[in-house]
Amino acid sequence: MSRIDRRFAALKAASRTGLIPFVTAGDPSPEHMVTLMHALVEGGADLIELGVPFSDPMADGLVIQHASERAIAKGVGIGEVLGWVAAFRQRDAETPIVLMGYLNPVEIHGYARFAQEAVQAGVDGVLLVDCPLEEAAVLQPLRDAGLQQILLAAPTTAPVRMERLCEAAEGFLYYVSFAGITGAGQLSTQDIAARVAGVRASAKVPVAVGFGIRDAQSAKEIAGFADAVVIGSALVARLAGASQPDDIAGRAKDFLQPIRAALDAH
Amino acid sequence: MPTIDDFHAWPDELGRFGNYGGSYVAETLMAPLAELTEAYLRLRKDPEFIAELDRDLKYYVGRPSPIYHAERLSQHVGGARILLKREDLNHTGAHKINNTVGQALVAKRMGKPRIIAETGAGQHGVASATVAARLGLKCVVYMGAVDIERQKMNVYRMKLLGAEVVPVTSGSKTLKDALNEAMRDWVTNVADTFYMIGTVAGPHPYPLMVRDFNAIVGREARAQMLQDYGRLPDALTACVGGGSNAIGLFHEFLNDRDVRIVGAEAAGDGIETGHHAASLAAGRPGVLHGNRTYVLCDDNGQITETHSVSAGLDYPGVGPEHAFLKDAGRAEYVGVTDDEALQAFHLLARTEGILAALESSHAVAQAIKLAREYPKDGLVLCNLSGRGDKDVHTIAAREGVEV
């Protein structure tokens, strides 16, 4: 059983909703990235999504675009990201880590090389936004090495296709709550609830809901019908500009703790 | 899978040209792309659609465009005869209208009331705003802030045509970022919006659809060559940014193996300086904007900023069909520098009385080089893809002239 599968099994056993924070690797500070990752866990994270910065993040809103630009300007690439994961693993062997990003950095790094190095560093899964199921054959070396491929499902996904996604999903299925980019939009919880219920009924894996969740209130609304919630842009915005390790860790924990409490009170 | 012997058979049903192309987009866009693919594959065989498109191309765009023998230019160069396919004479002044007229008809048939487009030089933006005005569709054009500055006249033209021009300030603030922003708009407004991509890049079916709509250039040219010169040209050339005018000219000739095909990429200050936009000549296979193709990027996979005097060639990727033709050895792709393009611009102006777009001036420069390789009875056909009025200010500024 993979680290991701174990974590979701434990959440289910405890009747808890998972909390998955997303941060852009290298932002706000490459030096204190590992400190930030531990702070996320202390703040209540069940799984960490680490964004690998890319110059052309087509699915992201301004907050994550700017975080990516800042990280790239500081020279952050896959090598650095994997280094932080390996350093994090020295103190935390249990919290699953999913790398989220776009295909080109992985393609240029080399699929086989990436797979081997990522597993060695302690990465558990990848979510490559611009690699839909149809193109996923290129990721075979990653699967062979034991990295789980996290797939996206969206409100626009047609029923037949949704069945295929549910069938192919590994780790968890990431349900995009609305048609749009990260950090945008207002949630219509009722609509999402109905759609997610359908997905959960046919998916073999847990369903996490992301996009548009920004605080304890919105997280709590989603918690009623999802196995986990993903929070990205609002957290990245909160961290932006911090430079000292205490400040970075403090902001992360202050942001996550009320959300954790709201999820657990549910 | 289609064979390499028949270049007209590509792409395959997944939108792949050999190892290139495909649909590398977020899940939310898979449904609208499937809807578009289904609609377009039906329409491209629909006699009514084809007849409507032919009428628009004839009466609205002003096709066919002539092939003009540039005699004084040819004499000056002293080699083969240089022939110009005059896409600059189309309505709106460039080949871009061939594609937007076609996509507008697709949008209309699909019942989409809102059109979005990205633009670099502004030619595709103008062509999109033009067809949107004609069909009464709302039009939003994304344009990099840097490009807005260097193509002010086209920005104003778009506004006169009723389009909203949205400046893009992320990344390098040029064409690639405008494309990202248009994709973000599309993913947010998929229900009522038609994304009119201006080049043969993007996810399937765009490289196929945009190529089909521009292939009229090569179909006309091949017939005109046979009629006026009794044979096919020795060589073809066109400028390649995303590559729509080039694939438009090349496609009909791909199975004529005796016709040499040369694409002219923007070498900017020179490929060796790193300030260029020559994705095929100096890039490597990667994934950008929904397709696998040659891209300019660093060892971390970050797309690098490009440089060209011409905004329309300032793009770090290229259409996947070109990547395929390069690897198959069917077409050559070479760099033309800013200085060479400007020299060609002036030479064409002085010898033929034609102001070419800076993009097209790269093709003219390459045609001049090719003409020198062939005897006097040789034939070099160059796609003069657009007219240069939009570039007058850029050229004046570069040469220290106040207009």
XYZ file of C-alpha atoms in Angstrom, chain A residues 53-62 65 69 72 75-80 103-105 107-109 111 129-132 134-135 138 152-154 156-158 161 165 176 178-181, chain B residues 14 16 21-32 169-171 176-177 179-181 183-185 187-190 284-290 292 295 297-304:
92
model
C 7.250 26.085 -11.103
C 6.702 26.446 -14.847
C 7.058 29.534 -17.021
C 3.712 29.029 -18.784
C 1.162 27.829 -16.225
C -1.936 27.824 -18.449
C -4.332 26.551 -15.788
C -3.264 28.903 -13.026
C -4.526 32.283 -11.906
C -2.393 35.313 -11.093
C 1.575 32.577 -11.837
C 7.719 33.568 -11.660
C 11.928 30.607 -11.419
C 16.582 29.372 -10.191
C 14.175 26.759 -8.826
C 13.907 23.633 -10.976
C 13.145 19.940 -10.504
C 16.576 19.321 -8.958
C 15.928 21.804 -6.152
C 4.725 18.379 -18.450
C 7.596 20.275 -20.066
C 9.948 20.412 -17.056
C 9.910 15.961 -20.333
C 13.128 18.004 -20.477
C 14.470 16.404 -17.279
C 10.911 10.723 -17.778
C -2.010 19.385 -15.301
C -1.464 19.333 -19.061
C -1.176 15.563 -19.367
C -4.686 14.133 -19.721
C -5.044 10.327 -23.607
C -1.418 11.426 -23.455
C 4.615 9.092 -21.747
C -8.086 15.609 -12.689
C -11.826 15.473 -13.265
C -13.837 18.583 -14.123
C -17.060 19.604 -18.156
C -15.977 15.952 -18.090
C -18.552 13.889 -19.978
C -15.034 9.891 -19.905
C -11.055 8.511 -15.265
C -11.876 20.612 -10.137
C -15.580 24.768 -11.439
C -14.525 25.459 -15.017
C -11.807 28.036 -14.584
C -8.312 28.677 -13.332
C -5.439 11.712 -31.964
C -0.523 13.478 -33.853
C 0.974 17.327 -31.778
C -1.626 15.727 -29.510
C -3.796 17.352 -26.816
C -1.776 18.408 -23.789
C -4.370 20.442 -21.923
C -6.070 20.475 -18.539
C -9.046 18.161 -18.081
C -11.565 21.028 -18.224
C -10.655 21.681 -21.870
C -10.914 18.072 -23.036
C -14.693 18.340 -23.476
C -14.713 21.587 -25.501
C 1.337 41.510 -18.336
C 2.473 38.074 -17.158
C 5.658 36.304 -18.237
C 3.173 33.045 -25.764
C 1.721 34.789 -22.712
C -1.921 32.428 -25.707
C -1.762 31.336 -22.036
C -4.213 34.064 -21.099
C -6.530 29.557 -22.731
C -7.358 30.757 -19.206
C -10.297 32.718 -20.576
C -11.296 27.345 -19.591
C -13.394 29.855 -17.625
C -15.990 30.519 -20.345
C -16.170 27.225 -22.204
C 14.403 20.779 -28.768
C 11.274 18.640 -28.509
C 9.049 19.578 -25.575
C 5.438 20.344 -24.666
C 3.961 23.829 -24.892
C 0.482 25.244 -25.431
C -1.239 21.921 -25.777
C 4.396 18.342 -28.378
C 10.401 24.585 -28.119
C 13.585 26.264 -23.200
C 16.334 25.952 -20.608
C 17.521 22.775 -18.870
C 14.790 23.195 -16.222
C 12.167 23.090 -18.955
C 11.303 26.771 -18.548
C 10.297 28.359 -21.825
C 12.836 31.029 -22.719
